[in-house]
mmCIF file of C-alpha atoms in Angstrom:
data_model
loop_
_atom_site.group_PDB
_atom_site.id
_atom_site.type_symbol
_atom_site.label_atom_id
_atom_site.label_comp_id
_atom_site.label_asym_id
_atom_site.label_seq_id
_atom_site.Cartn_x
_atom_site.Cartn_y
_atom_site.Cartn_z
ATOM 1 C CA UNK A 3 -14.297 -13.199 26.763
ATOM 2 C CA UNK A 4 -12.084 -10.386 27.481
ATOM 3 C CA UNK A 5 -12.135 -10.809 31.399
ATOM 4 C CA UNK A 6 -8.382 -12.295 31.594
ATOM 5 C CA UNK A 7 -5.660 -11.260 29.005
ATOM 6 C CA UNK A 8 -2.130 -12.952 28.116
ATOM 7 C CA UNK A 9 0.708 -11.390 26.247
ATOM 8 C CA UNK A 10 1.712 -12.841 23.126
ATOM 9 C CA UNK A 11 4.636 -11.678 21.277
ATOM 10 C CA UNK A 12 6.667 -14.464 20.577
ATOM 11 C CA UNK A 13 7.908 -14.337 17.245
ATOM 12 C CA UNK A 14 7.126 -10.247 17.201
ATOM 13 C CA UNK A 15 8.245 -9.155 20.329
ATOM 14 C CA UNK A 16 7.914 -5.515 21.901
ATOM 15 C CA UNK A 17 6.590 -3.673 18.732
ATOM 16 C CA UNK A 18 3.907 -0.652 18.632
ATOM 17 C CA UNK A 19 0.868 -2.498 17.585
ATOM 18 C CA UNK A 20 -1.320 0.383 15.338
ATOM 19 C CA UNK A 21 -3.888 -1.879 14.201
ATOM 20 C CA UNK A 22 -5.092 -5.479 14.551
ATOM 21 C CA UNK A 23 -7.072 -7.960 11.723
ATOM 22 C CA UNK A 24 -9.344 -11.047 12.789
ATOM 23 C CA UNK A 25 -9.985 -13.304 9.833
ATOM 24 C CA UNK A 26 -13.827 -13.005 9.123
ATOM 25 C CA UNK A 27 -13.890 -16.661 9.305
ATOM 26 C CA UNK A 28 -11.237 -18.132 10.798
ATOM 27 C CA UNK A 29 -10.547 -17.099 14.606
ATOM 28 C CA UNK A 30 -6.816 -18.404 14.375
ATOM 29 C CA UNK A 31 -5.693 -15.776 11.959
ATOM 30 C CA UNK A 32 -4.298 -13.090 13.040
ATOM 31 C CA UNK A 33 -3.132 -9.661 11.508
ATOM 32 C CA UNK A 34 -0.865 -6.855 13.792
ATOM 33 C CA UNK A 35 -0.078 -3.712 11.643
ATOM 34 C CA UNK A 36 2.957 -2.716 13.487
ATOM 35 C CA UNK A 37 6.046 -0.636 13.953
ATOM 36 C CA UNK A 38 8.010 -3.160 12.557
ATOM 37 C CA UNK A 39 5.909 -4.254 9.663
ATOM 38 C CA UNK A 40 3.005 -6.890 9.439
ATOM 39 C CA UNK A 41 2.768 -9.948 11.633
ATOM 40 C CA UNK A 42 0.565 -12.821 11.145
ATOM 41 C CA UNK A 43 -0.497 -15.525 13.076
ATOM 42 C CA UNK A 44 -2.345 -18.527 12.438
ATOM 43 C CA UNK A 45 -2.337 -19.913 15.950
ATOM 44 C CA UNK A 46 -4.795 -17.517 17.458
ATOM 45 C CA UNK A 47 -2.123 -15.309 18.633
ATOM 46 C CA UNK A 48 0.540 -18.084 20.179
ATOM 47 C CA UNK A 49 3.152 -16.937 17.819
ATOM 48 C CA UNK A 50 3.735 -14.441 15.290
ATOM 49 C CA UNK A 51 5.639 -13.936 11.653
ATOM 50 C CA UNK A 52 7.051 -11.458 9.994
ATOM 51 C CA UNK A 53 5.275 -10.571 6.520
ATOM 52 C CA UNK A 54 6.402 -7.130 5.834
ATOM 53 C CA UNK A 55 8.384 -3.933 6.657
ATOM 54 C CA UNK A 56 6.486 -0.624 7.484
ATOM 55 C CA UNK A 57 5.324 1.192 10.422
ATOM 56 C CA UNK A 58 1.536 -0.060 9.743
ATOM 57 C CA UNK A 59 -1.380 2.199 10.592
ATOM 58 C CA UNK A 60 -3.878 0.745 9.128
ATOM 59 C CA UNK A 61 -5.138 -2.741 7.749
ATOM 60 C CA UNK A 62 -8.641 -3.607 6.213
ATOM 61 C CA UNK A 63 -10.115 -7.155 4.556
ATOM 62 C CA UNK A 64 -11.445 -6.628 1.746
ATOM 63 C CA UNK A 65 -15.165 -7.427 2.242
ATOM 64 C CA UNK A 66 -16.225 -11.098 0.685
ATOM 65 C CA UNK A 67 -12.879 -11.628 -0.619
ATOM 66 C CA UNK A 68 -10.655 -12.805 2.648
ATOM 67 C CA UNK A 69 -7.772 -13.402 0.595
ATOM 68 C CA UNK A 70 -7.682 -9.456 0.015
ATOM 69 C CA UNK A 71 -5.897 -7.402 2.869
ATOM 70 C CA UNK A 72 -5.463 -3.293 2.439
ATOM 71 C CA UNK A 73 -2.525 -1.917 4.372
ATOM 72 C CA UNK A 74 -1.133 1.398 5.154
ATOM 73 C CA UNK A 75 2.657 2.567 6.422
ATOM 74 C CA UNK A 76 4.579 5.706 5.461
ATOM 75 C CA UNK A 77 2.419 6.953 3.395
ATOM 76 C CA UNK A 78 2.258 4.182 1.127
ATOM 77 C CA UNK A 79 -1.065 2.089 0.161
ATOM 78 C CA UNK A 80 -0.320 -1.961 -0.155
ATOM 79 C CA UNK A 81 -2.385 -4.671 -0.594
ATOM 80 C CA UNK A 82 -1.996 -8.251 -0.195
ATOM 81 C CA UNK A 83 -3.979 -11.133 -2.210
ATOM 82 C CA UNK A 84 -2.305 -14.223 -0.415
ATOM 83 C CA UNK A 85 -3.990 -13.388 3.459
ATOM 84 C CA UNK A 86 -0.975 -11.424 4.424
ATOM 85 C CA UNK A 87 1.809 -13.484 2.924
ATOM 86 C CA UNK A 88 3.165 -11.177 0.467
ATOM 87 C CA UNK A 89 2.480 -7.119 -0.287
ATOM 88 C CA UNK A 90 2.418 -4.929 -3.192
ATOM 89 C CA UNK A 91 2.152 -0.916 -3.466
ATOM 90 C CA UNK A 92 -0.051 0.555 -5.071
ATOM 91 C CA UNK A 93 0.840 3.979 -6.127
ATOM 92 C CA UNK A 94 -1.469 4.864 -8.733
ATOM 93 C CA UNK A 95 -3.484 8.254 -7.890
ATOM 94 C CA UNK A 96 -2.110 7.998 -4.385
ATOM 95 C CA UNK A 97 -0.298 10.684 -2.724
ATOM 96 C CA UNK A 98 2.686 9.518 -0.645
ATOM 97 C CA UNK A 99 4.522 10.379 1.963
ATOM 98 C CA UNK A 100 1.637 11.249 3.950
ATOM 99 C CA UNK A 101 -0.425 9.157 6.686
ATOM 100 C CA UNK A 102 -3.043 6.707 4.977
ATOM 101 C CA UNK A 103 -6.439 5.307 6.482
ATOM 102 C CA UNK A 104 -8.534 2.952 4.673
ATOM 103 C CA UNK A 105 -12.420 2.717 4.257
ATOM 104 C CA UNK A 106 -14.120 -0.144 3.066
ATOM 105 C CA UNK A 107 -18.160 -1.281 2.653
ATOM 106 C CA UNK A 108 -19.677 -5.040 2.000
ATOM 107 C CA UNK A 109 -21.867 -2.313 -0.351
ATOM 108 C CA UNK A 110 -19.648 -2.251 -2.594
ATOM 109 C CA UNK A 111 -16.570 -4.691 -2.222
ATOM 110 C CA UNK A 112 -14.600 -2.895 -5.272
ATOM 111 C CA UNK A 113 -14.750 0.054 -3.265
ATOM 112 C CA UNK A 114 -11.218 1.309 -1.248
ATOM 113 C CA UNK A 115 -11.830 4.726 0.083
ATOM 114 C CA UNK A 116 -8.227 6.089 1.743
ATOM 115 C CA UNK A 117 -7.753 9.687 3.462
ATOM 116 C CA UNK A 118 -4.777 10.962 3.241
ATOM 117 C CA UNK A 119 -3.255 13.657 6.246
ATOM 118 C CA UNK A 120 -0.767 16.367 5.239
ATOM 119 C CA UNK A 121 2.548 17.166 7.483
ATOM 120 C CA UNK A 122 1.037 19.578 9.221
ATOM 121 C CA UNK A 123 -1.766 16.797 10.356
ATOM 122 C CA UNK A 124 -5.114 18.444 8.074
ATOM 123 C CA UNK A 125 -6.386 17.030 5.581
ATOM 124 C CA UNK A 126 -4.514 16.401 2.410
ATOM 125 C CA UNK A 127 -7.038 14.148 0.413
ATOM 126 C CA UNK A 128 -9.894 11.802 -0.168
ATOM 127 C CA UNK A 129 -9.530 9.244 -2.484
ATOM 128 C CA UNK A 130 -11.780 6.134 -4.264
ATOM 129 C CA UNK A 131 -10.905 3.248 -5.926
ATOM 130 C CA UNK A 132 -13.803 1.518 -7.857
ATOM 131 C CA UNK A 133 -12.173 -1.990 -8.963
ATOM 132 C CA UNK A 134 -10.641 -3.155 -5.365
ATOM 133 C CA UNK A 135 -7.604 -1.168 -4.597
ATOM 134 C CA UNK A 136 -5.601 -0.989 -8.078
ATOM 135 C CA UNK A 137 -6.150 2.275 -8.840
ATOM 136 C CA UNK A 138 -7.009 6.094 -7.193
ATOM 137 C CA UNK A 139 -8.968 8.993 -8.273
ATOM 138 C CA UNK A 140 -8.757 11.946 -6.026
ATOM 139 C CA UNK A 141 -12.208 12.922 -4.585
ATOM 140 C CA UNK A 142 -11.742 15.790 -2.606
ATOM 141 C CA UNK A 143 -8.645 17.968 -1.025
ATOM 142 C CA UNK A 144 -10.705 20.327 1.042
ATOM 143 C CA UNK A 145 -12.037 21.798 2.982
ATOM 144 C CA UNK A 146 -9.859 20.727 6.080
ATOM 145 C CA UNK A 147 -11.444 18.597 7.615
ATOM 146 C CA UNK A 148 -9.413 17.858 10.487
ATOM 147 C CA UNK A 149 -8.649 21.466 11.448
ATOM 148 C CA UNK A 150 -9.819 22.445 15.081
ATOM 149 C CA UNK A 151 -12.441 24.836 13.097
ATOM 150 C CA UNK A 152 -16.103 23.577 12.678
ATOM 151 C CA UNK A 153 -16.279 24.823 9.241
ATOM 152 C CA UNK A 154 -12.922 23.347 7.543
ATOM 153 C CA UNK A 155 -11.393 26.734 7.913
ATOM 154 C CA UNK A 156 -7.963 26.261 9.871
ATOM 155 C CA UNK A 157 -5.220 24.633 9.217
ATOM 156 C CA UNK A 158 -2.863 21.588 11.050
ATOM 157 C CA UNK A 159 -5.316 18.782 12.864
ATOM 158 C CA UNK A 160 -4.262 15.980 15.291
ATOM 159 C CA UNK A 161 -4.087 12.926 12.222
ATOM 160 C CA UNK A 162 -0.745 12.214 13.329
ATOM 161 C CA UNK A 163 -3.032 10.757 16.421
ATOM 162 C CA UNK A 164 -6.447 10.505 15.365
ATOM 163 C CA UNK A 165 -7.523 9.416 12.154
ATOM 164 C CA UNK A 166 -10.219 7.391 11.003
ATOM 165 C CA UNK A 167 -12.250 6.559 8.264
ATOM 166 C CA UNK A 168 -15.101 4.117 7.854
ATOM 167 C CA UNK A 169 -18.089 3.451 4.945
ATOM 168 C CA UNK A 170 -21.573 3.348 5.477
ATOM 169 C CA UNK A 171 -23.041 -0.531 4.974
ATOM 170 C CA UNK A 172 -25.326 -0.422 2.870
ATOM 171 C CA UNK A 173 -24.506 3.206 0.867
ATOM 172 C CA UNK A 174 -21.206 2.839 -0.242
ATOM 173 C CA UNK A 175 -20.956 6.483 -1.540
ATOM 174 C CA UNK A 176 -21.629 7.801 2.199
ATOM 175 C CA UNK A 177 -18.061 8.229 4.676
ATOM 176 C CA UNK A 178 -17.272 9.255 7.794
ATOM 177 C CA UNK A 179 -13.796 10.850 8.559
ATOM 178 C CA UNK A 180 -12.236 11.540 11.925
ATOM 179 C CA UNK A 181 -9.209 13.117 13.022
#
């Protein structure tokens, strides 16, 4: 329940963990975006593999569809329809090269929302996939967001730390952004 904790890296060992996965259904799978790619485990945690390279910063299920996985590292978008096993990029209407969260809604399962962050940390881009992650349309490239203005004004932001994006559940055309 949370009240006593136990580390558990063997197989991963002393990594930057940026995001973690549950399976929806299954307790015993495990998913750790990290700085040394993705790990999975199917032991609740007990041990770890390596499935990928990338300094992951982001992971997402795709909702009613377990087998479906959304990832994020160096500015590249990659998705997985094995659970984890094996990962593809997806590049089309993507930027790269900049740093990637995803959004997703039980709403609308075909829906992949990613925000994109510019070098400077403000906001580069919004962009909406409408059949599950194979391909982008931009939606938006400002205001900026993530500036330290109220109004989208400024420039820079603090997405190099704080980014986050997440879809209503039950209006899958309403987001919230954070940085």
């Amino acid at each position: 329940g949370g009240n006593t904790w136990l580390s558990s890296n063997i197989g991963m060992g002393n990594v930057i963990v940026g995001c973690m996965l549950i399976h929806p259904t299954n307790p015993q799978i495990l998913l750790a975006g990290t700085s040394a790619g993705v790990f999975k485990s199917i032991d609740g945690g007990a041990t770890w593999q390596n499935k990928s390279g990338g300094f992951f910063k982001d992971l997402a299920f795709k909702p009613g569809n377990n087998n479906v996985i959304y990832g994020t590292y160096s500015g590249i978008f990659v998705r997985s329809t094995d659970q984890g096993e094996t990962w593809t990029q997806i590049s089309n209407g993507i930027h790269s090269n900049a740093r990637l969260v995803i959004g997703v809604t039980p709403a609308a399962p075909e829906f992949v929302y990613v925000m994109a962050a510019k070098s400077d940390n403000g906001f580069m881009g919004l962009y909406k996939s409408i059949n599950g992650g194979e391909q982008f349309v931009e939606m938006s490239s400002g205001p900026n967001i993530l500036d330290w203005s109220c109004d989208g004004s400024g420039s820079g932001g603090q997405a190099w730390y704080d980014l986050a994006l997440t879809v209503d559940h039950t209006d899958p055309n309403t987001i919230y952004a954070g940085g």
